[in-house]
Tab-separated table of C-alpha atoms and ligand atoms in Angstrom:
chain	number	residue	atom	x	y	z
T	1	MET	CA	-116.124	75.383	-199.978
T	2	GLU	CA	-119.192	73.669	-198.750
T	3	ARG	CA	-122.665	74.527	-197.740
T	4	ILE	CA	-123.063	75.765	-194.283
T	5	GLN	CA	-125.605	73.300	-193.218
T	6	LYS	CA	-123.286	70.489	-194.219
T	7	ARG	CA	-120.592	71.918	-192.033
T	8	ILE	CA	-122.689	72.078	-189.062
T	9	ALA	CA	-124.011	68.554	-189.627
T	10	ALA	CA	-120.376	67.164	-190.037
T	11	SER	CA	-119.412	68.694	-186.737
T	12	GLY	CA	-122.093	66.673	-185.072
T	13	VAL	CA	-124.146	69.534	-183.550
T	14	ALA	CA	-127.308	68.993	-185.685
T	15	SER	CA	-128.635	67.189	-188.641
T	16	ARG	CA	-128.613	69.098	-192.033
T	17	ARG	CA	-132.413	69.575	-191.618
T	18	LYS	CA	-132.004	70.864	-187.990
T	19	ALA	CA	-129.033	73.062	-189.069
T	20	GLU	CA	-131.478	74.691	-191.639
T	21	ASP	CA	-133.854	75.453	-188.820
T	22	LEU	CA	-131.051	76.922	-186.628
T	23	ILE	CA	-129.936	79.275	-189.709
T	24	LEU	CA	-133.667	80.399	-190.123
T	25	GLN	CA	-133.881	81.153	-186.315
T	26	ARG	CA	-130.733	83.377	-186.773
T	27	ARG	CA	-128.563	81.303	-184.361
T	28	VAL	CA	-125.893	80.646	-186.694
T	29	LYS	CA	-122.992	82.927	-187.393
T	30	VAL	CA	-119.995	82.893	-189.732
T	31	ASN	CA	-116.990	84.912	-188.683
T	32	GLY	CA	-119.201	86.757	-186.241
T	33	MET	CA	-121.964	87.638	-188.870
T	34	VAL	CA	-125.406	86.203	-188.507
T	35	VAL	CA	-126.197	83.889	-191.541
T	36	ASP	CA	-129.349	84.779	-193.323
T	37	SER	CA	-129.176	82.427	-196.334
T	38	LEU	CA	-129.283	78.651	-196.535
T	39	GLY	CA	-127.176	78.664	-199.643
T	40	LEU	CA	-124.108	80.326	-197.974
T	41	LYS	CA	-120.852	78.352	-198.566
T	42	VAL	CA	-117.986	78.332	-196.153
T	43	GLY	CA	-114.245	77.590	-196.445
T	44	PRO	CA	-112.051	75.677	-193.928
T	45	LYS	CA	-110.836	78.977	-192.318
T	46	ASP	CA	-114.239	80.325	-191.678
T	47	GLU	CA	-115.472	80.269	-188.181
T	48	VAL	CA	-118.950	78.888	-187.737
T	49	THR	CA	-120.820	79.210	-184.511
T	50	VAL	CA	-124.255	78.110	-183.230
T	51	ASP	CA	-125.446	80.136	-180.249
T	52	ASP	CA	-121.839	81.602	-180.096
T	53	VAL	CA	-120.337	78.179	-179.621
T	54	ILE	CA	-117.683	77.096	-182.171
T	55	VAL	CA	-118.777	74.201	-184.334
T	56	SER	CA	-116.975	74.990	-187.427
T	57	LYS	CA	-113.966	72.677	-187.542
T	58	LEU	CA	-114.095	69.176	-186.272
T	59	SER	CA	-110.429	69.797	-185.429
T	60	SER	CA	-111.174	72.500	-182.766
T	61	LEU	CA	-112.907	71.603	-179.703
T	62	TYR	CA	-112.605	73.236	-176.258
T	63	LEU	CA	-114.251	71.846	-173.244
T	64	VAL	CA	-114.331	72.407	-169.496
T	65	LEU	CA	-114.673	69.524	-167.159
T	66	ASN	CA	-115.331	69.853	-163.284
T	67	LYS	CA	-112.986	66.892	-162.406
T	68	PRO	CA	-113.932	64.891	-159.408
T	69	ARG	CA	-111.325	63.230	-157.124
T	70	GLY	CA	-110.173	59.821	-158.165
T	71	TYR	CA	-109.365	60.419	-161.712
T	72	ILE	CA	-106.244	60.693	-163.555
T	73	SER	CA	-105.934	63.754	-165.814
T	74	SER	CA	-104.530	61.980	-168.868
T	75	VAL	CA	-105.981	60.065	-171.839
T	76	SER	CA	-104.930	56.677	-170.494
T	77	ASP	CA	-103.335	55.139	-167.321
T	78	GLU	CA	-100.984	52.111	-167.334
T	79	LEU	CA	-102.326	51.143	-163.827
T	80	GLY	CA	-105.880	51.068	-165.134
T	81	ARG	CA	-107.189	53.733	-163.005
T	82	LYS	CA	-110.055	55.882	-164.031
T	83	THR	CA	-109.034	58.823	-166.403
T	84	ILE	CA	-110.804	61.929	-167.291
T	85	MET	CA	-111.694	60.316	-170.802
T	86	ASP	CA	-114.181	58.136	-168.671
T	87	LEU	CA	-116.096	61.375	-168.117
T	88	ILE	CA	-116.191	62.520	-171.672
T	89	PRO	CA	-119.474	61.956	-173.472
T	90	GLU	CA	-119.439	59.781	-176.610
T	91	GLU	CA	-120.133	62.545	-178.840
T	92	PHE	CA	-116.698	64.050	-177.949
T	93	LYS	CA	-114.668	60.868	-177.817
T	94	ASP	CA	-113.251	60.979	-181.374
T	95	PHE	CA	-111.849	64.413	-181.271
T	96	GLY	CA	-108.361	63.632	-180.075
T	97	LEU	CA	-108.813	65.540	-176.936
T	98	TYR	CA	-105.969	66.255	-174.455
T	99	PRO	CA	-106.171	67.829	-170.868
T	100	VAL	CA	-104.873	71.411	-170.586
T	101	GLY	CA	-102.270	70.915	-167.919
T	102	ARG	CA	-102.753	68.574	-165.047
T	103	LEU	CA	-104.709	68.161	-161.929
T	104	ASP	CA	-103.453	65.423	-159.500
T	105	TYR	CA	-105.594	62.289	-158.906
T	106	ASP	CA	-106.801	63.613	-155.578
T	107	THR	CA	-107.478	67.188	-156.825
T	108	LYS	CA	-110.922	68.172	-158.184
T	109	GLY	CA	-112.134	71.187	-160.102
T	110	VAL	CA	-111.817	72.996	-163.317
T	111	ILE	CA	-109.858	71.467	-166.102
T	112	LEU	CA	-109.897	72.327	-169.766
T	113	LEU	CA	-109.662	69.890	-172.596
T	114	THR	CA	-108.752	70.624	-176.272
T	115	ASN	CA	-107.404	69.138	-179.425
T	116	ASP	CA	-106.029	72.431	-180.556
T	117	GLY	CA	-102.236	72.474	-179.945
T	118	ASP	CA	-101.657	76.143	-180.309
T	119	PHE	CA	-104.274	76.957	-177.838
T	120	MET	CA	-102.836	74.306	-175.490
T	121	ASN	CA	-99.327	75.734	-175.624
T	122	LYS	CA	-100.676	79.297	-175.061
T	123	MET	CA	-102.416	78.144	-171.967
T	124	VAL	CA	-99.692	75.874	-170.421
T	125	GLY	CA	-96.410	77.212	-171.934
T	126	PRO	CA	-93.874	78.834	-169.794
T	127	ARG	CA	-94.939	82.310	-170.818
T	128	SER	CA	-98.566	81.832	-170.120
T	129	GLY	CA	-99.727	84.055	-167.336
T	130	ILE	CA	-103.130	82.431	-166.831
T	131	GLN	CA	-104.247	82.571	-163.278
T	132	LYS	CA	-105.378	79.502	-161.449
T	133	GLU	CA	-107.205	79.724	-158.300
T	134	TYR	CA	-107.326	76.942	-155.711
T	135	LEU	CA	-109.231	76.294	-152.516
T	136	VAL	CA	-106.972	74.561	-150.130
T	137	ARG	CA	-107.845	72.798	-146.988
T	138	ILE	CA	-104.708	72.315	-144.841
T	139	ARG	CA	-103.953	70.691	-141.732
T	140	GLY	CA	-103.092	73.133	-138.954
T	141	ILE	CA	-103.767	76.899	-138.348
T	142	ILE	CA	-102.001	78.957	-140.822
T	143	THR	CA	-99.937	81.932	-139.596
T	144	SER	CA	-99.634	85.288	-141.364
T	145	ASP	CA	-95.995	84.591	-141.622
T	146	ALA	CA	-96.755	81.594	-143.817
T	147	ILE	CA	-99.197	83.471	-145.852
T	148	ASN	CA	-96.578	86.223	-146.555
T	149	LYS	CA	-94.082	83.649	-147.642
T	150	LEU	CA	-96.571	81.936	-149.970
T	151	GLN	CA	-97.382	85.356	-151.462
T	152	ASN	CA	-93.775	86.474	-151.991
T	153	GLY	CA	-92.592	83.089	-153.339
T	154	VAL	CA	-90.961	80.060	-152.007
T	155	MET	CA	-88.234	77.740	-153.240
T	156	ILE	CA	-89.305	74.456	-154.726
T	157	ASN	CA	-86.646	72.223	-156.261
T	158	GLY	CA	-84.243	75.105	-156.457
T	159	LYS	CA	-86.816	77.344	-158.273
T	160	MET	CA	-88.538	80.408	-156.719
T	161	THR	CA	-92.172	80.599	-157.265
T	162	LEU	CA	-93.702	83.702	-158.624
T	163	PRO	CA	-95.821	85.948	-156.539
T	164	SER	CA	-99.083	84.519	-155.625
T	165	TYR	CA	-102.269	85.892	-154.103
T	166	VAL	CA	-103.344	84.295	-150.797
T	167	VAL	CA	-106.502	84.798	-148.732
T	168	LEU	CA	-107.411	83.007	-145.558
T	169	GLU	CA	-111.064	81.895	-145.987
T	170	SER	CA	-111.572	80.360	-142.606
T	171	ILE	CA	-110.037	78.571	-139.573
T	172	ASP	CA	-111.632	75.354	-138.098
T	173	ARG	CA	-110.187	75.307	-134.565
T	174	SER	CA	-111.968	72.250	-133.447
T	175	ASN	CA	-110.499	70.202	-136.329
T	176	ALA	CA	-107.170	72.259	-136.420
T	177	SER	CA	-107.389	73.124	-140.052
T	178	SER	CA	-107.506	76.041	-142.314
T	179	LEU	CA	-109.222	76.839	-145.544
T	180	VAL	CA	-107.018	79.096	-147.811
T	181	ARG	CA	-107.616	80.430	-151.277
T	182	ILE	CA	-104.543	80.953	-153.336
T	183	THR	CA	-104.171	82.117	-157.002
T	184	ILE	CA	-100.896	81.201	-158.940
T	185	THR	CA	-99.831	81.882	-162.506
T	186	GLN	CA	-97.415	79.015	-162.995
T	187	GLY	CA	-97.999	75.350	-163.414
T	188	MET	CA	-95.042	73.588	-161.609
T	189	ASN	CA	-95.515	69.958	-160.671
T	190	HIS	CA	-97.849	69.583	-157.680
T	191	GLN	CA	-97.236	73.402	-157.161
T	192	VAL	CA	-99.672	74.116	-154.539
T	193	LYS	CA	-98.991	71.123	-152.398
T	194	GLU	CA	-95.337	71.784	-152.642
T	195	MET	CA	-95.729	75.496	-151.810
T	196	PHE	CA	-97.646	74.721	-148.652
T	197	LYS	CA	-95.268	71.854	-147.690
T	198	VAL	CA	-92.340	74.433	-147.749
T	199	VAL	CA	-94.115	76.694	-145.259
T	200	GLY	CA	-94.959	73.650	-143.116
T	201	TYR	CA	-98.436	72.504	-144.005
T	202	GLU	CA	-99.887	69.417	-145.406
T	203	VAL	CA	-102.696	69.802	-147.946
T	204	LYS	CA	-105.723	67.685	-147.216
T	205	LYS	CA	-108.052	68.751	-149.993
T	206	LEU	CA	-107.349	70.711	-153.050
T	207	THR	CA	-110.003	72.095	-155.420
T	208	ARG	CA	-109.363	74.338	-158.539
T	209	ILE	CA	-112.085	76.848	-158.621
T	210	ARG	CA	-110.848	78.860	-161.647
T	211	PHE	CA	-108.631	78.658	-164.690
T	212	GLY	CA	-108.253	82.103	-166.196
T	213	CYS	CA	-111.913	83.330	-166.931
T	214	ILE	CA	-113.337	79.878	-166.396
T	215	LYS	CA	-115.040	79.251	-163.052
T	216	ILE	CA	-116.683	76.041	-161.714
T	217	ASP	CA	-119.927	78.080	-161.166
T	218	ASP	CA	-122.815	75.604	-161.435
T	219	LEU	CA	-121.058	73.120	-163.508
T	220	GLY	CA	-121.664	69.768	-161.482
T	221	GLU	CA	-118.970	67.413	-160.454
T	222	GLY	CA	-118.089	65.079	-163.340
T	223	LYS	CA	-119.982	67.425	-165.839
T	224	ILE	CA	-118.524	68.736	-169.010
T	225	ARG	CA	-119.537	71.676	-171.254
T	226	ARG	CA	-118.109	73.417	-174.412
T	227	LEU	CA	-116.453	76.745	-173.944
T	228	THR	CA	-118.124	79.572	-175.796
T	229	ILE	CA	-116.103	81.459	-178.587
T	230	HIS	CA	-115.857	84.421	-176.192
T	231	GLU	CA	-114.429	82.273	-173.581
T	232	VAL	CA	-111.831	80.818	-175.827
T	233	LYS	CA	-110.837	84.360	-177.238
T	234	THR	CA	-110.711	85.621	-173.453
T	235	LEU	CA	-108.391	82.816	-172.569
T	236	ILE	CA	-106.009	83.483	-175.318
T	237	GLU	CA	-106.081	87.295	-174.380
T	238	LEU	CA	-105.322	86.444	-170.714
T	239	ALA	CA	-102.606	84.142	-171.564
T	240	LYS	CA	-100.667	87.098	-173.081
T	241	LYS	CA	-100.969	89.179	-170.043
T	242	SER	CA	-98.294	89.662	-167.271
T	243	LYS	CA	-97.656	86.792	-164.910
T	244	ILE	CA	-97.132	88.941	-161.914
T	245	LEU	CA	-99.883	89.286	-159.519
T	246	SER	CA	-100.344	92.366	-157.550
T	247	SER	CA	-101.337	92.370	-153.895
T	248	THR	CA	-104.924	92.545	-155.008
T	249	GLY	CA	-104.677	89.323	-156.980
T	250	MET	CA	-105.405	91.007	-160.441
R	1	URA	N1	-101.101	71.937	-157.481
R	1	URA	C1	-100.965	70.830	-156.844
R	1	URA	O1	-100.320	70.526	-155.944
R	1	URA	N2	-101.902	69.818	-157.319
R	1	URA	C2	-102.902	69.995	-158.319
R	1	URA	O2	-103.536	69.165	-158.830
R	1	URA	C3	-102.748	71.307	-158.977
R	1	URA	C4	-101.887	72.268	-158.453
């Protein structure tokens, strides 16, 4: 057991002195209860939050990055290309972070990072039903037949994709291209590009705009933020839900 201000200071969120101020401002909770004593002691399993963001264990960090194009989503690259680790601020560098799943080098948008292996498995494992929503700019004018096929499932490398939810956002006739929004629940390799290829379209630009409950919102390109405890818990709940999307995309 250790004093709560020591735990907060160890997590790098604030100095001990500042941690005391945070406690007095009632911004610190232990296991969901506001802390009102500077003398409180916490054990390794206690969940400490400041402003509802988990700070309790150095070993549990959950971040979301708005990945720009031109970055590999791994911790290193043998070809020396830029990786998402180049976008991680110093304060998070020693936490042993890994990306939750992958985005291609030329795909941008929402990618989570964590050092919590359990959480990772729940998000990317074969039974995870987390929805991933993409904006896809394709070459050509998409047909309703292609949209139906994408929704019902297409064959990629001998495997049928699960139902997806597809919305035609706009058609640009002068440039002969279409903007399509697709929500999928699996994470096959290059799944979105492959799905469009099967129905005869080349993906020109791909952006992931949502992972479960985490949207890009106003997170700038290349920017990172911590997930709140509420977001982490919601993601875990979502991962338990059914993988099958209904025709409304829910
Ligand atoms: N599908 C793809 O084809 N690429 C990505 O980066 C993500 C999903």
